[in-house]
Short mmCIF file of C-alpha atoms in Angstrom, two decimals:
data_model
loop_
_atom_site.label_atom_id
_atom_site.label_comp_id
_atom_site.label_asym_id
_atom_site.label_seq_id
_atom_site.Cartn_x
_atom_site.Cartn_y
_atom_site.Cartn_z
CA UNK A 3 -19.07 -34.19 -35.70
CA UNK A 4 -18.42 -37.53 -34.01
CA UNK A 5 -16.57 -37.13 -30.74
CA UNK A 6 -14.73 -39.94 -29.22
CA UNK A 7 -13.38 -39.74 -25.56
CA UNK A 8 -12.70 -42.45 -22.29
CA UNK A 9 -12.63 -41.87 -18.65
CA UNK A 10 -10.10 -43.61 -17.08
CA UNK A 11 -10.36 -44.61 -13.57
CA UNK A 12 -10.08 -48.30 -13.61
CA UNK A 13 -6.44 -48.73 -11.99
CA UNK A 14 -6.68 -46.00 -8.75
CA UNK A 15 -10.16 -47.61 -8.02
CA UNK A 16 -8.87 -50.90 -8.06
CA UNK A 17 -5.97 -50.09 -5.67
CA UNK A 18 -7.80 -47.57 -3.39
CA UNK A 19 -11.58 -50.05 -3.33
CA UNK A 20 -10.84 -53.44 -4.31
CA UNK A 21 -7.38 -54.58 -3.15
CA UNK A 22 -4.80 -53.74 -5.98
CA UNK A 23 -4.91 -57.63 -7.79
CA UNK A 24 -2.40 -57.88 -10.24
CA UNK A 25 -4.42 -59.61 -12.75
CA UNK A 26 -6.86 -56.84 -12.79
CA UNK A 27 -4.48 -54.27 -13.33
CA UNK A 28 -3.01 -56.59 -16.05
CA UNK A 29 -6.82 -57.08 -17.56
CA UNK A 30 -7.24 -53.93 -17.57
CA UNK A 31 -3.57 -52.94 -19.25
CA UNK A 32 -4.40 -55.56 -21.93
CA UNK A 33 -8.12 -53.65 -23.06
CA UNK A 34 -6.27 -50.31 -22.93
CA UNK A 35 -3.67 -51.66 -25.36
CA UNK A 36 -6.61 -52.90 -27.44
CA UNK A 37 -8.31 -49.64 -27.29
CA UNK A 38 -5.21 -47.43 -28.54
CA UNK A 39 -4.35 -50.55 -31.81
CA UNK A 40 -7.88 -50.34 -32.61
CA UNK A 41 -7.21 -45.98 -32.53
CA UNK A 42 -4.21 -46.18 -34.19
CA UNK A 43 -5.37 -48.66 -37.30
CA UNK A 44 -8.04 -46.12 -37.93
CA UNK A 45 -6.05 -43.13 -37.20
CA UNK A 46 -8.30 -41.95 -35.13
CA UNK A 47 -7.85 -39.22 -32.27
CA UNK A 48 -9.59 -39.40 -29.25
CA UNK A 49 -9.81 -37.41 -25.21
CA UNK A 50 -8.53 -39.62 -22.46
CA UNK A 51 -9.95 -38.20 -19.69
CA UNK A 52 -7.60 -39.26 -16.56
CA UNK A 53 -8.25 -39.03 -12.75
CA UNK A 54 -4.76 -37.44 -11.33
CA UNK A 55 -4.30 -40.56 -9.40
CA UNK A 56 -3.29 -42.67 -11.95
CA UNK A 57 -0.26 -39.90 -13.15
CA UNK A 58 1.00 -40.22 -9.65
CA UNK A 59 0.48 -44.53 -8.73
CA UNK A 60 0.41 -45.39 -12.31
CA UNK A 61 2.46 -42.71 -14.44
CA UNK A 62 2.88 -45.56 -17.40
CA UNK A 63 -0.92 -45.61 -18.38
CA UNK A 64 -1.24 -41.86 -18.81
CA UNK A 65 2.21 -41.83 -20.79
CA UNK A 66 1.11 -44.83 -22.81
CA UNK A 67 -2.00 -42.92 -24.22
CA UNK A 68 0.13 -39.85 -24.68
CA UNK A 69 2.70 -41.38 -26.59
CA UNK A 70 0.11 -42.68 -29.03
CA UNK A 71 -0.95 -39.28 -29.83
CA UNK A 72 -4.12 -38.62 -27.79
CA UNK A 73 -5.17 -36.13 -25.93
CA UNK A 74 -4.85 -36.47 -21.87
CA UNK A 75 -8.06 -34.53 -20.17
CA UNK A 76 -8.63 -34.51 -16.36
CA UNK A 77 -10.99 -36.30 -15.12
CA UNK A 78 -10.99 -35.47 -11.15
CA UNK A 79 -7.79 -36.15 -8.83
CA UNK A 80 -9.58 -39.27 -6.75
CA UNK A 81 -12.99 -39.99 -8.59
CA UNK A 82 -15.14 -38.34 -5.87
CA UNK A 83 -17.92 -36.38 -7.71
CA UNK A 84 -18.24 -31.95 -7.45
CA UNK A 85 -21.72 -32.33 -6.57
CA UNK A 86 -20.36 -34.40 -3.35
CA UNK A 87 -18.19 -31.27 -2.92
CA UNK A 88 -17.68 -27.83 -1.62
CA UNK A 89 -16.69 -25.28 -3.66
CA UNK A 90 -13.21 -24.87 -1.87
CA UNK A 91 -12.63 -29.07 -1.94
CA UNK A 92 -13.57 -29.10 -5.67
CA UNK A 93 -10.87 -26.26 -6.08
CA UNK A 94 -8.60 -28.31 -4.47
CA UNK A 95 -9.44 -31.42 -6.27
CA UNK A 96 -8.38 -30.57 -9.46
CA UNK A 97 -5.82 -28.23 -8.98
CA UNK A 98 -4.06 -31.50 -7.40
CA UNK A 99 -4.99 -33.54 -10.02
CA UNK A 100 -4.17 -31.24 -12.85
CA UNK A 101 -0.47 -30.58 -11.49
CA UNK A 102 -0.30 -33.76 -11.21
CA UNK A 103 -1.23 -34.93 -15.15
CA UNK A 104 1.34 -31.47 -15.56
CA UNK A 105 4.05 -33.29 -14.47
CA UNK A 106 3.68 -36.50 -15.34
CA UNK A 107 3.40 -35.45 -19.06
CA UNK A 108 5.36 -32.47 -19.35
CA UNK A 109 2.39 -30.18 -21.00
CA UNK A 110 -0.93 -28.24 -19.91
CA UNK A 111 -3.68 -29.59 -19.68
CA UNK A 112 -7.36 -27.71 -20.67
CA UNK A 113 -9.56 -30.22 -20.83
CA UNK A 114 -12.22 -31.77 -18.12
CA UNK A 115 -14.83 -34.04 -17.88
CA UNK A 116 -16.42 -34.41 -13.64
CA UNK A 117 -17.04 -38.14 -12.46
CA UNK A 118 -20.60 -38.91 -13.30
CA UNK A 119 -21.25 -35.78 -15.24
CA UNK A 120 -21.42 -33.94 -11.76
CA UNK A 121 -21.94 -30.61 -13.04
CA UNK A 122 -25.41 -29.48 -12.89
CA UNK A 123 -27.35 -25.92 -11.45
CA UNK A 124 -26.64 -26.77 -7.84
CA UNK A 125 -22.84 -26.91 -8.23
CA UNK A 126 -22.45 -24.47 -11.27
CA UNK A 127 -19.51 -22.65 -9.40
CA UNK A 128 -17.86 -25.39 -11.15
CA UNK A 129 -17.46 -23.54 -14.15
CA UNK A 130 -15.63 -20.82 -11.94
CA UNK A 131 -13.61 -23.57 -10.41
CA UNK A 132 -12.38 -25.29 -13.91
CA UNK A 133 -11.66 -21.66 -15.52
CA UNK A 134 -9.28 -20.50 -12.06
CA UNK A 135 -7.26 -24.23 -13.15
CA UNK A 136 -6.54 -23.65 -16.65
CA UNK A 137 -9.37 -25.73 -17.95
CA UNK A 138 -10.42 -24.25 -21.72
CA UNK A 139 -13.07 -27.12 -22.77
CA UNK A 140 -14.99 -28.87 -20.77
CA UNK A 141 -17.69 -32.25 -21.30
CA UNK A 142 -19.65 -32.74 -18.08
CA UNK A 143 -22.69 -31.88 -18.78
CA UNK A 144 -25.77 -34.38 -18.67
CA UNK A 145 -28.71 -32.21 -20.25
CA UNK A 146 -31.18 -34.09 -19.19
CA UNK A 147 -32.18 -35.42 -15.39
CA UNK A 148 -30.33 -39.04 -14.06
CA UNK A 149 -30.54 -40.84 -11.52
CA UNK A 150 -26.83 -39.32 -9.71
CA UNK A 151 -28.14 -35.72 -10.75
CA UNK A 152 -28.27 -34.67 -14.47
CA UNK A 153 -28.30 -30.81 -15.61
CA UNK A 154 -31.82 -30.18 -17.42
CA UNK A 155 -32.32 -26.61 -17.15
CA UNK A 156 -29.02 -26.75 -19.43
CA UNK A 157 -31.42 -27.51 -22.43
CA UNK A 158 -28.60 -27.28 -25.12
CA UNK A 159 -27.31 -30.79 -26.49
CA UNK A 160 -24.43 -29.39 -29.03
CA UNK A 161 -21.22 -27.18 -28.16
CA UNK A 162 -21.99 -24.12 -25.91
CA UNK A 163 -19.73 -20.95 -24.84
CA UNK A 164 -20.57 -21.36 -20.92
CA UNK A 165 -20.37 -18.07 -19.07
CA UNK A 166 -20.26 -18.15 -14.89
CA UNK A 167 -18.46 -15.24 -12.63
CA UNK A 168 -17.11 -13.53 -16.11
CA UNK A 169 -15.25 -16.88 -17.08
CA UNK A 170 -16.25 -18.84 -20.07
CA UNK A 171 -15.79 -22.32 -20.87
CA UNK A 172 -16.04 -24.08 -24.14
CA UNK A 173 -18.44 -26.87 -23.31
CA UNK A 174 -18.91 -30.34 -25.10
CA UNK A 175 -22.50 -31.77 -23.29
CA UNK A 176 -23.74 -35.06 -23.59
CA UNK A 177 -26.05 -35.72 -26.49
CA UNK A 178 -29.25 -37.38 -25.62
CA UNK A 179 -32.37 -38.24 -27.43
CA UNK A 180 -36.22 -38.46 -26.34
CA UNK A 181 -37.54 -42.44 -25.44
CA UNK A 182 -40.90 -42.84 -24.30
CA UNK A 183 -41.07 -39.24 -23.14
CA UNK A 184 -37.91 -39.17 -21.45
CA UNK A 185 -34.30 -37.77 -22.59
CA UNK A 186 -31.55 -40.40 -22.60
CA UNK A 187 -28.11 -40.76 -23.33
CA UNK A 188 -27.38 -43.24 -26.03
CA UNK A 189 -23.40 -43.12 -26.81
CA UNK A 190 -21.83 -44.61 -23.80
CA UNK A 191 -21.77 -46.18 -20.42
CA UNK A 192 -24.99 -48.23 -19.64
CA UNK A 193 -26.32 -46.87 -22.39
CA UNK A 194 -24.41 -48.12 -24.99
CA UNK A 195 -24.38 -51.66 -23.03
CA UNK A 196 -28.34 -51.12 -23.35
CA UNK A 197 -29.18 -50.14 -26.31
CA UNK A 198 -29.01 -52.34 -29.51
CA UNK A 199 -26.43 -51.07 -32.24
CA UNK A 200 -28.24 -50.29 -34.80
CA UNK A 201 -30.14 -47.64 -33.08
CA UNK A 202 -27.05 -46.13 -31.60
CA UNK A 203 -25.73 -45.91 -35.03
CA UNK A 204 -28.55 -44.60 -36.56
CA UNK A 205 -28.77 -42.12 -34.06
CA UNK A 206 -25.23 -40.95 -34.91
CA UNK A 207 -25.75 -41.03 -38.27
CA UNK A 208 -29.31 -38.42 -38.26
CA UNK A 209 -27.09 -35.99 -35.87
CA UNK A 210 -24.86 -33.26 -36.32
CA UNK A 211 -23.15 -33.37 -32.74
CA UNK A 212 -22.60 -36.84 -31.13
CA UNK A 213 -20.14 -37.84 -28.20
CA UNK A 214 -19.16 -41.00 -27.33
CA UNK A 215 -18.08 -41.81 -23.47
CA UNK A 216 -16.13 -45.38 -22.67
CA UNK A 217 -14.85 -46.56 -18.99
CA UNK A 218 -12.69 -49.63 -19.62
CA UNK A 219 -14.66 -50.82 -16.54
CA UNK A 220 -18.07 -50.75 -19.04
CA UNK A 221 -15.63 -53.47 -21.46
CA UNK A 222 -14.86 -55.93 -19.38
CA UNK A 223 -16.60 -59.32 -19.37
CA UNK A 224 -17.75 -60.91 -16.09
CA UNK A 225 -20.15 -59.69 -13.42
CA UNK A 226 -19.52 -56.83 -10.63
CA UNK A 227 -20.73 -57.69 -7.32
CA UNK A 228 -23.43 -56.38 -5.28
CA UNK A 229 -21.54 -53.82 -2.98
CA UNK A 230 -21.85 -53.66 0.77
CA UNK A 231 -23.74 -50.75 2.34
CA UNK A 232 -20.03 -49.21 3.75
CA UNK A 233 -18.43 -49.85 -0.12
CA UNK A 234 -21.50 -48.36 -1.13
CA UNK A 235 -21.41 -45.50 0.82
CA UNK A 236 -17.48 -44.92 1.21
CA UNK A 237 -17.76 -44.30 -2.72
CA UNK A 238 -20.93 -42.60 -3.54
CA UNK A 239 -20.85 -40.74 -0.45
CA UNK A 240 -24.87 -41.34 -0.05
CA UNK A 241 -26.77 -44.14 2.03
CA UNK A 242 -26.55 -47.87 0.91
CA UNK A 243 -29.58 -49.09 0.70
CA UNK A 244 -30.84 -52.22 -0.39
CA UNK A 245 -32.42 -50.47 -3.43
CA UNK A 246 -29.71 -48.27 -4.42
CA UNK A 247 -27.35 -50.91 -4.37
CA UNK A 248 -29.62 -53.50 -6.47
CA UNK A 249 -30.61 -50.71 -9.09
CA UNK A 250 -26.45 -49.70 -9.19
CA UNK A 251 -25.81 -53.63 -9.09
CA UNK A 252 -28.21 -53.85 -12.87
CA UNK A 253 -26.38 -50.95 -14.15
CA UNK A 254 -22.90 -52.00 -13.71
CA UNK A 255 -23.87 -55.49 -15.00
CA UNK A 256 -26.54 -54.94 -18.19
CA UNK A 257 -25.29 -56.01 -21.35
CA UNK A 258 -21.60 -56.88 -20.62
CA UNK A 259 -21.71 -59.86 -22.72
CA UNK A 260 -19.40 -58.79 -26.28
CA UNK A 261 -19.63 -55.30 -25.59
CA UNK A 262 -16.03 -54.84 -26.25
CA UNK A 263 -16.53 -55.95 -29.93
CA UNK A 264 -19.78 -53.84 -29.65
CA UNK A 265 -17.77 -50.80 -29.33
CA UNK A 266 -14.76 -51.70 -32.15
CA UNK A 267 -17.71 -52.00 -34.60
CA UNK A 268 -19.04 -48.59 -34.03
CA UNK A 269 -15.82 -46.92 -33.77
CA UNK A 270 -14.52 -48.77 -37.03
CA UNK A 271 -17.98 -47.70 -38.54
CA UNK A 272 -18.05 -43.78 -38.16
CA UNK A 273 -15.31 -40.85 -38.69
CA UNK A 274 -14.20 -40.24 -34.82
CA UNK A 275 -12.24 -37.50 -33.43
CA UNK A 276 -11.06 -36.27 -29.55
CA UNK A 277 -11.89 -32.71 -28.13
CA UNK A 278 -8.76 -31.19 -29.13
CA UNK A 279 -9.35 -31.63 -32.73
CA UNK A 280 -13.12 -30.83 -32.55
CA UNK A 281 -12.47 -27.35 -30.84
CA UNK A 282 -10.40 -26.16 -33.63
CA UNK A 283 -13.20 -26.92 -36.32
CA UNK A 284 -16.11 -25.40 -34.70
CA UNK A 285 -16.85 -21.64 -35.27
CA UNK A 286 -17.54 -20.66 -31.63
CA UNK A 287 -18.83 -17.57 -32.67
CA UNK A 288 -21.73 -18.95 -33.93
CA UNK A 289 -22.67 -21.13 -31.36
CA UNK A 290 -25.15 -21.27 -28.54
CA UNK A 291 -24.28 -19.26 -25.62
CA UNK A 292 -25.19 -19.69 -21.95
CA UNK A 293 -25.41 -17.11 -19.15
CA UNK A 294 -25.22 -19.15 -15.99
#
């Protein structure tokens, strides 16, 4: 099972961080369009997770991807990470964002992926949180430890019935695999910029459960800029310095170059489909189950 989902941020960050330029919002209208042609030649399905921002300043993206026939998850109302927040503020969050996403396409929504894969053992009142807003499935677990936090006493890398506070959650985690004694993601983000094709693909091939991840930031050619320690800080909500913003700075900007075309040759390659299909064909009886 080959999973296929985006987080899509790109617009409200560039409006509420970078001054709202036109020609970003049209670069990055022009790689969405490419995105959902390249979907709907294959007729492939995929989860377009959404922060409620963009259903409120820019209604016509989250239509767009609806009206092709994909699923719209949530994705946070503003981008700010649940292990930034408190229990209550996380409530809050994304009951905002998921009214929002409500009305703007006229249907519930029950899926949810955190910014940064924020969910992890300190903040696993999330699970509580998501269940109390309607959310069914959920994909923000990192089994394995990162850099902005990581969940490794998870341990399970294929679907899981979560159970927190009597609530249970259908959870999708990240698949990683084991390089030079470490576990790492390999199917999107940096990772996918990093890692050479072939491996990624083989990867996918040898496993039963994969998931794919794409920003439309993690697409675009050209080189992000070093941020200032107050940019920094304002939007990871942890201190600037010099070394976190260099070792971000790498990150954002490691194998950029054709990574578009990187991504249409995988997704052309492989049977893809979004969470929504994938739920219905897994017998959830039979899978892993984990008392939090």
């Amino acid at each position: 099972m080959n999973i296929l989902t985006f987080d899509i941020e790109e617009w409200y960050i560039e409006k509420m961080y970078r001054g709202g330029h036109a020609e970003k919002y049209r670069e990055f209208d022009n790689h969405l369009c490419r995105i959902l042609a390249l979907l709907e030649m294959l007729q492939t399905r995929a989860t377009f997770f959404c922060v409620g921002k963009l259903a409120t300043d820019f209604p016509q993206v989250v239509k767009l991807i609806a009206s092709k026939g994909h699923e719209v998850g949530c994705h946070s109302n503003t981008h700010q990470w649940l292990n930034k927040m408190t229990q209550q503020e996380a409530l809050e969050d994304t009951r905002t964002a998921i009214d929002a996403l409500e009305q703007c396409l006229g249907k519930k929504v029950v899926s949810y992926r955190a910014p940064a894969f924020s969910i992890g053992e300190q903040n696993k009142w999330a699970f509580e949180v998501l269940a109390e807003c309607g959310i069914e499935r959920d994909a923000s677990v990192f089994p394995a430890s990162r850099d902005f936090g990581g969940f490794p006493q998870f341990g399970s890398h294929e679907p899981t019935l979560v159970t927190y506070q009597g609530v249970t959650i259908k959870e999708f985690p990240i698949p990683t695999m084991r390089l030079l004694g470490k576990e790492l993601a390999y199917s999107g983000g940096g990772y996918f910029r990093f890692f050479p094709l072939w491996l990624i693909r083989s990867r996918i091939k040898d496993s039963a459960y994969n998931m794919c991840y794409f920003h439309i930031g993690d697409l675009l050619e050209g080189e992000h800029k070093l941020k200032t320690k107050a940019e920094y800080e304002e939007y990871y909500r942890e201190p600037g310095t010099l070394l976190n913003r260099y070792k971000r700075y790498i990150k954002s900007n490691l194998g950029h170059h054709g990574v578009f075309e990187k991504m249409e040759r995988l997704i052309s390659s492989g049977d893809f489909l979004g969470l929504e299909d994938a739920v219905g064909m897994i017998e959830w009886s039979k899978v892993p189950k984990y008392q939090l």
